[in-house]
Structure formats: C-alpha cells, structure tokens
mmCIF file of C-alpha atoms in Angstrom:
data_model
loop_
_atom_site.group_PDB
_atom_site.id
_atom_site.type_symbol
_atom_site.label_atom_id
_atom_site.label_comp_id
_atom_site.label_asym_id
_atom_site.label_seq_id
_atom_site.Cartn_x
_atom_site.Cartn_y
_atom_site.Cartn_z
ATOM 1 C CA UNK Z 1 93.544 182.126 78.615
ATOM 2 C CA UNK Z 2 93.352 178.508 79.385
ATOM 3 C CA UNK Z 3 92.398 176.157 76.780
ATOM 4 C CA UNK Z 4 92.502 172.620 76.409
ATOM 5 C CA UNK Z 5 96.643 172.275 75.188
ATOM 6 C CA UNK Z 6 97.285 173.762 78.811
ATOM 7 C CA UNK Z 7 95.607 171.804 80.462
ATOM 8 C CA UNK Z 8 96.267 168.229 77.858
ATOM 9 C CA UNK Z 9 99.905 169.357 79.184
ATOM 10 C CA UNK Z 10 99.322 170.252 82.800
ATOM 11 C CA UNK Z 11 98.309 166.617 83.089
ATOM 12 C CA UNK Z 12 101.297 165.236 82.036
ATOM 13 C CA UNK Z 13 103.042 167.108 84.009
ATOM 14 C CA UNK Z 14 101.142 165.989 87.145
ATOM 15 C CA UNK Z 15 101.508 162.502 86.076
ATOM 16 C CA UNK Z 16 105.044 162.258 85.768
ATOM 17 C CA UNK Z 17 105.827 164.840 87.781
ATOM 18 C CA UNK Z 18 109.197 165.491 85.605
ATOM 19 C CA UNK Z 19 109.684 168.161 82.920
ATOM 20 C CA UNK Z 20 111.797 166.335 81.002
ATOM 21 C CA UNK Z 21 109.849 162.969 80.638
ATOM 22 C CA UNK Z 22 106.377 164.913 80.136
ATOM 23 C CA UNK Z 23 108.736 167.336 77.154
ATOM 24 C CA UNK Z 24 109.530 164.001 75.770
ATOM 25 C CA UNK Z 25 106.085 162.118 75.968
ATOM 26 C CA UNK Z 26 104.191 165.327 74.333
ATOM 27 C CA UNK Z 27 106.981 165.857 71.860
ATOM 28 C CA UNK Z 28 107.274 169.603 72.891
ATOM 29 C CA UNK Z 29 110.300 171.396 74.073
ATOM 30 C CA UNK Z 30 111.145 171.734 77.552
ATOM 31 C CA UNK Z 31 111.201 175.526 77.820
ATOM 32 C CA UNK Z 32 107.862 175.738 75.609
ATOM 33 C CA UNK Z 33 106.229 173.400 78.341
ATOM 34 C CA UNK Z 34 107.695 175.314 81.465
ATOM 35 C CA UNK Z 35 106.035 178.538 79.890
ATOM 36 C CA UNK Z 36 102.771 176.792 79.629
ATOM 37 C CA UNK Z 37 102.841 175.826 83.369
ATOM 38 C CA UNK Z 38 103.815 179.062 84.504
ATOM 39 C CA UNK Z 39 100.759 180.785 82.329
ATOM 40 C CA UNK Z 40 98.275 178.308 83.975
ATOM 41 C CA UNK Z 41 99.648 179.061 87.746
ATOM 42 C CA UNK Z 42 99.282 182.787 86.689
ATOM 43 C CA UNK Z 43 96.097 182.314 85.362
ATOM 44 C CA UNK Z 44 95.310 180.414 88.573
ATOM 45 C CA UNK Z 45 96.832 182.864 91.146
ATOM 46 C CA UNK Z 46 98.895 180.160 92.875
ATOM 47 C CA UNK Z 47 101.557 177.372 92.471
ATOM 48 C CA UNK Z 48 100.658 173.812 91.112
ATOM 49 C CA UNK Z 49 104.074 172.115 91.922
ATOM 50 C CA UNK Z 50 106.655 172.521 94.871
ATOM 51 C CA UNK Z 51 110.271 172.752 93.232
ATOM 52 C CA UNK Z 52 112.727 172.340 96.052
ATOM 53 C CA UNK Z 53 114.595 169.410 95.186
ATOM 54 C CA UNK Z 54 112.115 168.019 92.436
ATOM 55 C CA UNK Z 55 109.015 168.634 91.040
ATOM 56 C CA UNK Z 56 105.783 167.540 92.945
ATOM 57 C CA UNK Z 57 102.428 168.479 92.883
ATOM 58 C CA UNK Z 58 101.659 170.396 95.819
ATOM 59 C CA UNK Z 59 97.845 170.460 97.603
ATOM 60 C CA UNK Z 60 96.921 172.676 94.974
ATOM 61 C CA UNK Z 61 97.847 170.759 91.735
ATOM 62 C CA UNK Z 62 96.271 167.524 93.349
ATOM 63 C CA UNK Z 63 92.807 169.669 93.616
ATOM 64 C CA UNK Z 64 93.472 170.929 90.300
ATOM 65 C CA UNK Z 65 94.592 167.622 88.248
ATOM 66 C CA UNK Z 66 91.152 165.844 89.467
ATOM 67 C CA UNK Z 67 89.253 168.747 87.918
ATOM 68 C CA UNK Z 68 91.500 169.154 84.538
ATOM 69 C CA UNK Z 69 91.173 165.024 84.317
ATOM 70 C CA UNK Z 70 87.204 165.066 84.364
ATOM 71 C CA UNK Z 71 87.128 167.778 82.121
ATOM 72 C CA UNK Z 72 89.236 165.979 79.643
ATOM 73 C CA UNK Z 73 87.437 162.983 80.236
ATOM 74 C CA UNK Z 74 84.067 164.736 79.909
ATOM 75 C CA UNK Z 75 85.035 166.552 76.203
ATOM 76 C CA UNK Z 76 86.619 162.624 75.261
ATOM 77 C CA UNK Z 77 83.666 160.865 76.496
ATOM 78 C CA UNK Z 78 81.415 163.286 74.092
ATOM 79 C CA UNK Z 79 83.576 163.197 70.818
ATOM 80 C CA UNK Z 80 83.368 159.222 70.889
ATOM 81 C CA UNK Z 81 79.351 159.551 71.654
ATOM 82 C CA UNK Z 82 79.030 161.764 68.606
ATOM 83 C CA UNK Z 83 81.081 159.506 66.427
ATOM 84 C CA UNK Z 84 79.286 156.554 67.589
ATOM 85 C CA UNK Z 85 75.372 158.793 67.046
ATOM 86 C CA UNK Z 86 76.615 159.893 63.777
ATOM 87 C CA UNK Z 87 77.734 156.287 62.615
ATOM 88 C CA UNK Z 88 81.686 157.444 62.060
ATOM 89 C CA UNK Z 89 83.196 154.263 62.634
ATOM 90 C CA UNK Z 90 82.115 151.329 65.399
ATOM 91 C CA UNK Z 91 84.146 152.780 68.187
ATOM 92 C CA UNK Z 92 86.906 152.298 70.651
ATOM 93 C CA UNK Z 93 87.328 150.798 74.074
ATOM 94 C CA UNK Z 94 90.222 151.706 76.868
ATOM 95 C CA UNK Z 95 91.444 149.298 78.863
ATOM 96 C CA UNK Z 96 93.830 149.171 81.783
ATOM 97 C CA UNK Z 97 95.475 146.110 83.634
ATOM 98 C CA UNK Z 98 98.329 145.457 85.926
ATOM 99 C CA UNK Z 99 99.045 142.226 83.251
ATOM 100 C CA UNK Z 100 97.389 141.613 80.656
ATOM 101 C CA UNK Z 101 98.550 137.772 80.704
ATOM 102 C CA UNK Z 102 95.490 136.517 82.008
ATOM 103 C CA UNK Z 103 93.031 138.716 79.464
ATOM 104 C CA UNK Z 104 94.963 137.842 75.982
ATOM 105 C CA UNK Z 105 92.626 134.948 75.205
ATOM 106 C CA UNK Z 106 89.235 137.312 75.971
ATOM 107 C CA UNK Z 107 90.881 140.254 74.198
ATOM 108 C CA UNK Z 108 91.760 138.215 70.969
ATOM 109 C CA UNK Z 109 88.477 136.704 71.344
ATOM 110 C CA UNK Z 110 86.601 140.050 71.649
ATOM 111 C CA UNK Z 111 88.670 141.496 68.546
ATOM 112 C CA UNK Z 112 87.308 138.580 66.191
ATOM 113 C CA UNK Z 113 83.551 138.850 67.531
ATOM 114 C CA UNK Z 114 83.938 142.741 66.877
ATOM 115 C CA UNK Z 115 86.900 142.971 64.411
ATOM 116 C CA UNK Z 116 85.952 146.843 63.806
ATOM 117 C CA UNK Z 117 86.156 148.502 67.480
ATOM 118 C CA UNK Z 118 89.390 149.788 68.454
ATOM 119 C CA UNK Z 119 90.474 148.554 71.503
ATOM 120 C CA UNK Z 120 93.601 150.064 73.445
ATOM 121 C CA UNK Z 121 95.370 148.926 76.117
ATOM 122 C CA UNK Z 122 97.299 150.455 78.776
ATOM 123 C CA UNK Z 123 99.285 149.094 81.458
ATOM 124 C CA UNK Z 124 98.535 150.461 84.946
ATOM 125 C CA UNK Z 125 99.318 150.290 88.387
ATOM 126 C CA UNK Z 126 96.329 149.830 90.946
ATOM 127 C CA UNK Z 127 97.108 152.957 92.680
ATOM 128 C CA UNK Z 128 96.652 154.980 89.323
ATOM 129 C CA UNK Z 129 93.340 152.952 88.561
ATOM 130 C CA UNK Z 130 90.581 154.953 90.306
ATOM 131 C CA UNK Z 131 91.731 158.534 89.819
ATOM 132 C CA UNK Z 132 92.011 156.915 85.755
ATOM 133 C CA UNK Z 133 88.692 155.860 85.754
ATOM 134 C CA UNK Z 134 87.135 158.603 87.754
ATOM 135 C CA UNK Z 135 88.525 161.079 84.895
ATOM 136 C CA UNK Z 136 86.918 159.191 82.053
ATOM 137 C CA UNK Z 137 90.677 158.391 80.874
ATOM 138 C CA UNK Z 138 90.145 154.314 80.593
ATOM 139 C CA UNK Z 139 86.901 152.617 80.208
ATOM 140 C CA UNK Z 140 88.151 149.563 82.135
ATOM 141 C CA UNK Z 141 90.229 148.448 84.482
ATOM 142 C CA UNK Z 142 91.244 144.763 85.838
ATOM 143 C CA UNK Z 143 93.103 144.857 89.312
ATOM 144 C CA UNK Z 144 94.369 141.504 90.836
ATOM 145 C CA UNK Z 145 94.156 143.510 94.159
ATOM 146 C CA UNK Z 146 91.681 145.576 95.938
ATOM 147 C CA UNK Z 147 91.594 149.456 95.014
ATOM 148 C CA UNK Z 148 89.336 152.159 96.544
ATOM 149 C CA UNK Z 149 85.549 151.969 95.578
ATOM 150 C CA UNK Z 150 84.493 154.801 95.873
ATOM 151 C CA UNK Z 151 82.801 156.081 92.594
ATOM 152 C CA UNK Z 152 83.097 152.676 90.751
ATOM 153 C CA UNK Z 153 81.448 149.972 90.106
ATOM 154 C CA UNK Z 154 83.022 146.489 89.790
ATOM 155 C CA UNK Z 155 82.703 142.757 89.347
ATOM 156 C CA UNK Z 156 84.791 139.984 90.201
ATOM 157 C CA UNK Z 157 86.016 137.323 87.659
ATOM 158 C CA UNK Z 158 88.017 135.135 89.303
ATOM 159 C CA UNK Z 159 89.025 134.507 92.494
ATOM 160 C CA UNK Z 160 91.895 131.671 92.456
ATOM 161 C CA UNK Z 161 95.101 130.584 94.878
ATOM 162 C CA UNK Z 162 98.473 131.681 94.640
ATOM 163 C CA UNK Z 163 101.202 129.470 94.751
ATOM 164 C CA UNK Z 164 104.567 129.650 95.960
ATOM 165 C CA UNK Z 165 107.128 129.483 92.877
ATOM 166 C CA UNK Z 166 110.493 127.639 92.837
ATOM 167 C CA UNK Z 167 113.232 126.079 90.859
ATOM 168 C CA UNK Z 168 112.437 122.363 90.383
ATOM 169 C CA UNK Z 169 115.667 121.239 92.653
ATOM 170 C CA UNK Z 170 114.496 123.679 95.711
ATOM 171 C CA UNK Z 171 113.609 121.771 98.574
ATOM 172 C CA UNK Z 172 110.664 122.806 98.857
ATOM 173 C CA UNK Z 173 109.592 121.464 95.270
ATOM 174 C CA UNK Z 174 108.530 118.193 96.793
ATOM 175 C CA UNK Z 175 106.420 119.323 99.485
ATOM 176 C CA UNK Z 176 102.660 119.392 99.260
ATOM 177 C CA UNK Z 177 102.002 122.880 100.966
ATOM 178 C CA UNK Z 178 103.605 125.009 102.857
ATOM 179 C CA UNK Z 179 103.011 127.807 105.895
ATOM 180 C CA UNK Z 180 104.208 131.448 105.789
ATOM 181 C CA UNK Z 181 106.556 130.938 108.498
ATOM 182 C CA UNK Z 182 108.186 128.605 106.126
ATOM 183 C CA UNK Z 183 108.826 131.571 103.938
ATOM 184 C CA UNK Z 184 110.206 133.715 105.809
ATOM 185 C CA UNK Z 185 114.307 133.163 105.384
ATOM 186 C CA UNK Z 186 113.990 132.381 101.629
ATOM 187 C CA UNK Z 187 115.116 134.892 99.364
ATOM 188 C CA UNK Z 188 112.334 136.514 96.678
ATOM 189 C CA UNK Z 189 112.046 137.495 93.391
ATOM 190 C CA UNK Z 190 109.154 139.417 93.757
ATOM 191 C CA UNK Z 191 107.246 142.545 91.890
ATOM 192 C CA UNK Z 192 107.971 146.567 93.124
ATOM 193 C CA UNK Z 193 105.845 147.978 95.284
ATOM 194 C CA UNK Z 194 102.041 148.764 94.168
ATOM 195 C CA UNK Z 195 102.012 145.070 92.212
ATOM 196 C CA UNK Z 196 99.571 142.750 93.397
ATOM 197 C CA UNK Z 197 102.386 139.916 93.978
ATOM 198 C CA UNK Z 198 103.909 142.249 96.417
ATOM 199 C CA UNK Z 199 100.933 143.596 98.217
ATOM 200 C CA UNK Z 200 100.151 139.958 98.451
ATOM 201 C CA UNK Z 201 104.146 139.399 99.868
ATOM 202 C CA UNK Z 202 103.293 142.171 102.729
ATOM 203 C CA UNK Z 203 99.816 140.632 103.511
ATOM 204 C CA UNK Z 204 100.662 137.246 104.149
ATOM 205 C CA UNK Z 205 103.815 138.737 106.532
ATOM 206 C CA UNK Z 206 101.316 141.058 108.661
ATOM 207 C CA UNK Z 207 101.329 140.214 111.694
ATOM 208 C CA UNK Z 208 103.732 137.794 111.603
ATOM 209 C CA UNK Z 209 106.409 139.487 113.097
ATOM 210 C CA UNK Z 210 108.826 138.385 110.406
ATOM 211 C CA UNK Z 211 109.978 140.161 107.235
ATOM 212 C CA UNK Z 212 110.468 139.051 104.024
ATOM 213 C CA UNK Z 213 113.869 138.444 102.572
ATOM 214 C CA UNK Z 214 113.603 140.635 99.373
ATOM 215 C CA UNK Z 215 116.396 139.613 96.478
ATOM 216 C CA UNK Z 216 114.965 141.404 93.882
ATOM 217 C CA UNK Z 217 112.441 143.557 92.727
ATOM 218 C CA UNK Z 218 111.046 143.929 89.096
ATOM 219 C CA UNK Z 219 108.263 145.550 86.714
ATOM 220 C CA UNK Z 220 109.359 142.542 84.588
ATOM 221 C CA UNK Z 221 107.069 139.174 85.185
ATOM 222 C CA UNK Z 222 109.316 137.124 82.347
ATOM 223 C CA UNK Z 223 112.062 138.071 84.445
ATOM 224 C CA UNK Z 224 111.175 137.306 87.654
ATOM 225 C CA UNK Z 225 110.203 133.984 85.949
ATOM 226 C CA UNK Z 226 113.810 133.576 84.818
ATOM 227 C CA UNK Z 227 115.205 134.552 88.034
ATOM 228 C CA UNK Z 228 113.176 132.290 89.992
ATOM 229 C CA UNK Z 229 113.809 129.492 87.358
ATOM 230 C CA UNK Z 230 117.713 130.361 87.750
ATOM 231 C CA UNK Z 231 117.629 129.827 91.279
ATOM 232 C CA UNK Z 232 117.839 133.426 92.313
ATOM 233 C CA UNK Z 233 114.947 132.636 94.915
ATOM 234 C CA UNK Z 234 111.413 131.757 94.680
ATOM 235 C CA UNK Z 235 107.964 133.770 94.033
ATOM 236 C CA UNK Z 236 104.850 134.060 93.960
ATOM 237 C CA UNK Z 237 102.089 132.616 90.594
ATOM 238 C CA UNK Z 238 98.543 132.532 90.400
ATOM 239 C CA UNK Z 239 96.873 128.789 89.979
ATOM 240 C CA UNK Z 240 96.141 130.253 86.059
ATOM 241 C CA UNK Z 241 99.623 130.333 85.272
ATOM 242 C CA UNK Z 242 99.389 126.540 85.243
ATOM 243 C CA UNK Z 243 97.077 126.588 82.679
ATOM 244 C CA UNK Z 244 98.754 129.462 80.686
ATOM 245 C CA UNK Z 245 102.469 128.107 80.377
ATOM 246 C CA UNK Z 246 102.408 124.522 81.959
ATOM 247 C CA UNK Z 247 105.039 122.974 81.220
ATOM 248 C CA UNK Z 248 107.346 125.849 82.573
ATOM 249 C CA UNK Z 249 110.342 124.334 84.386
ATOM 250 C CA UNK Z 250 109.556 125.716 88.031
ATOM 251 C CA UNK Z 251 107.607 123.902 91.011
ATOM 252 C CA UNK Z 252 104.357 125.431 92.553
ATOM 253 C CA UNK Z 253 103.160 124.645 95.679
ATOM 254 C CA UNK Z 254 99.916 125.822 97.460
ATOM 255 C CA UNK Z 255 100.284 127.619 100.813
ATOM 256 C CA UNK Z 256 98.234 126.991 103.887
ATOM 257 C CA UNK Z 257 96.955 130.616 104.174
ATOM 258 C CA UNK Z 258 93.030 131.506 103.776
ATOM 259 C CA UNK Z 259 94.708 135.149 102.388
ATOM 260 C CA UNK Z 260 96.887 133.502 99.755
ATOM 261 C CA UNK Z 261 94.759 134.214 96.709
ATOM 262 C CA UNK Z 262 93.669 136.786 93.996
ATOM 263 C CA UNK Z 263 90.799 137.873 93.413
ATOM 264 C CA UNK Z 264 90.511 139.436 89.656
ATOM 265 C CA UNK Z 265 88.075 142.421 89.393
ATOM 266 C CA UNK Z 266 87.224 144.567 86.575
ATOM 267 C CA UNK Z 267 86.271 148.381 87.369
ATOM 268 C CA UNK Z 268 84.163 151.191 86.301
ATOM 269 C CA UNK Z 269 83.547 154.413 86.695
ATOM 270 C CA UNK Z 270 79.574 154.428 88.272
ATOM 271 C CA UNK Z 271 78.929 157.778 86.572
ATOM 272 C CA UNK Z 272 80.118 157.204 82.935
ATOM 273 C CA UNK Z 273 77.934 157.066 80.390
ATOM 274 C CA UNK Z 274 79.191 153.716 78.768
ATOM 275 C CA UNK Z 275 79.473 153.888 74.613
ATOM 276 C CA UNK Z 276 78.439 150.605 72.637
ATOM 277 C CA UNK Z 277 81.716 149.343 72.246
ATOM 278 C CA UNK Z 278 82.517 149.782 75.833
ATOM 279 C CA UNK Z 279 78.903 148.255 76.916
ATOM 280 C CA UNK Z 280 80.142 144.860 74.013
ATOM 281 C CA UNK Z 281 83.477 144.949 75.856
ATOM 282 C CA UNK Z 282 82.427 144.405 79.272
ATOM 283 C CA UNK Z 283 79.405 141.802 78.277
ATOM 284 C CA UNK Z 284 82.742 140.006 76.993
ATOM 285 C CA UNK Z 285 84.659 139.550 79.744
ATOM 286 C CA UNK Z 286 82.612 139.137 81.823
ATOM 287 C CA UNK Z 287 80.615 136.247 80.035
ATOM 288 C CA UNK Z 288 84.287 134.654 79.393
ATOM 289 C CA UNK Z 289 84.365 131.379 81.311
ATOM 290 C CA UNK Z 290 87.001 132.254 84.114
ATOM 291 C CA UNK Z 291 87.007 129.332 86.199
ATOM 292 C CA UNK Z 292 87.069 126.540 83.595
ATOM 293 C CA UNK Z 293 89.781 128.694 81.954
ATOM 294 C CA UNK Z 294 91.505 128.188 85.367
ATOM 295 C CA UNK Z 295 91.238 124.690 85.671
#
C-alpha cells in the first residue's frame, strides 16, 4: 500500500533522477530504495522512469511527481498550521533563491525583528521554482529572471542594470559604455545554463547573429569573480554589487542595451494558504528599501 515514505522517496528520486544520489540524500540503501520504486509502479500498474541508458522520468512519473508534490505539500502546509493554531512554537518560513547575496541584509534583518521563526533557505534554480512552489515545498522564491506564472503570484523588488565585468587593465576598463557587438569576441566567465547571468548572456546575443565566446562556466559566483579578476575574461554584475563589495578590484561598465538589466521578483504560490511567519516574511522584504539599498 502506498504511504507517505513511498512517496517522500519517489520524489527524490524524480528530482535527481539517480539512485545513488537520492540513496545517499535519504540515507537509505540503494537496493531498499529500488524495492520501494518498484512497489509504487506495481501499485500503479505502469513505469515511472525509462532505464535505457539512465534513469529519467518518463510521461508518467512527470504526471505522477506533480500529484505526490502537492500532496506532500498539502499534509506540510497543515502540520505547520496546527503548530502555529495550537501555539507550538512561532513557526518557520522556506525560502528559495538563485543567490542569496542580494537578500543577506533583509534576512539578518528579518531574523532580529522575529528572532523565534525558523527560517530556511534553499538554493534553487529558476527552472525548479514554479513546480517548488506549486507543491507547497518553499514558501518563497526570488528569481533574477522571469519564470512561468502560471499559478503564482509575484512582486518585483528591484529592477537595476547589469554591467559588464572586467579586470582593471582590460581595455575596456576605461570606456564609459559599451554595445553588444563589442562583446562578442571577448572571452566569458559566465554562470551554467538556467542562471540568470547566462539567460541574460543569450538574450542580449538574440538576434544578433553572433555567439558568445564562452571560457568558462560555473555554479560558483566567488569564482567567476576570481576568474574575471585573474584575467580569464570578463562577466556579467548587477549595479548592487557595487554597493555590496565596492572596492572589489574589477571595472564595471554599463552597456547600451534597453535588455541589459534584472529585474528581482519574489514568487508565490496563488493558492497557498500563507502561515504567520510566512505572511511577516514577505511584509519584510518587500517593505525593505531596494532601490536606496542599490544606490
């Protein structure tokens, strides 16, 4: 019979989409968790991942993880509403960022306004944000990107430039702007695929009919920092980082491009119920002065 372990596990699973990883992550052994996926496809009547050459979720695991996430989310979302109408404790709030550079200073200041609600934080990509918050898994999420809308509810807290990022001896250090045709034989130091800095990369290029020259890709934003400081090539920072870490030896310069910005949005889901803490959380950041924090 199904019951909540199964399916706790099955989503795992379909997140990783690797045995081995999801064995590791839920501290269970491998064998014990292939048994419990092969009980739930019984119980199901069909397969939940193809196996040919790795594991995948096929059509119907992708049906079947949206329905085992909201169900998860549903029993979560009711065990912190009890705690909260029963007075167990003040609460936690989940939330999710590509970086959380730009929310340390409303998080810390949060935390000391509200020093008993737990707050968690988990690192996310965009693509991962709306099936996340759909399922009741985060409370919040803030995207420097856009991500589907459907089912959410959002609202924008800053919308600044991005500048072009180089060592201080680059020639174009000295330069007041530059144009996106300019760009396009230098060498970047630029985020993977599904990070806002690189969905920003293949924006700016659309259309263009040139291609960025790619050097290096990274999860890590110290390193690209390093890299770019090294000489390695140049990136991409947003006008906060300025403010953040300004006397960081690398030259920024403003591009002549209307679509050379971010635009930072937290998310919702439209149909969850919000708790307190959740309700204090988002009051917070979004009362937290963005724009002079930017200046």
């Amino acid at each position: 019979m199904m019951d909540l372990t199964m399916l706790r596990q099955f989503v795992v699973v379909a997140r990783l989409e690797h045995l081995s990883r999801a064995a590791d992550e839920l501290h269970v052994a491998q064998p014990s968790l292939s048994r419990t996926i092969a009980r739930l496809e019984s119980e199901l009547g069909t397969p939940l991942f193809d196996r040919a050459n790795r594991l995948r979720l096929n059509p119907a695991g992708l049906l079947f993880r949206g329905y085992a996430e909201r169900a998860l989310g549903e029993l979560d979302a009711g065990r912190r509403a009890v705690a909260e109408a029963t007075e167990q404790g003040a609460g936690n709030v989940r939330l999710a960022a590509e970086t959380f550079l730009a929310l340390t200073e409303p998080i810390a200041a949060f935390k000391r306004d509200h020093p008993a609600i737990e707050i968690e934080l988990r690192q996310l990509s965009a693509l991962d944000m709306p099936r996340r918050l759909r399922a009741q898994d985060v409370d919040f999420c803030v995207a420097s990107q856009p991500i589907p809308a459907a089912g959410l509810e959002s609202a924008v807290l800053l919308d600044e430039p991005v500048l072009v990022a180089t060592p201080l001896d680059h020639p174009f250090a000295a330069r007041k702007s530059l144009e996106v045709e300019d760009l396009a034989d230098q060498p970047f130091v630029i985020a993977r695929k599904g990070q806002w800095q690189r969905w920003l990369l293949d924006r700016l290029f659309a259309g263009t009919g040139l291609t960025p020259r790619i050097v290096c890709e990274s999860d890590e934003a110290a390193a690209i920092q390093e890299l770019i400081r090294a000489g390695l090539g140049i990136g991409f920072n947003p006008d906060f980082a300025r403010r953040t870490v300004p006397d960081y030896p690398v030259a920024m310069i403003p591009v002549d491009h209307p679509d050379c910005r971010r635009t930072l949005t937290l998310h919702w889901s439209a149909d969850a119920e919000p708790s307190t803490a959740a309700r204090l959380m988002r009051t917070a950041i979004t009362a937290w002065p963005w724009a002079a924090a930017s200046e």
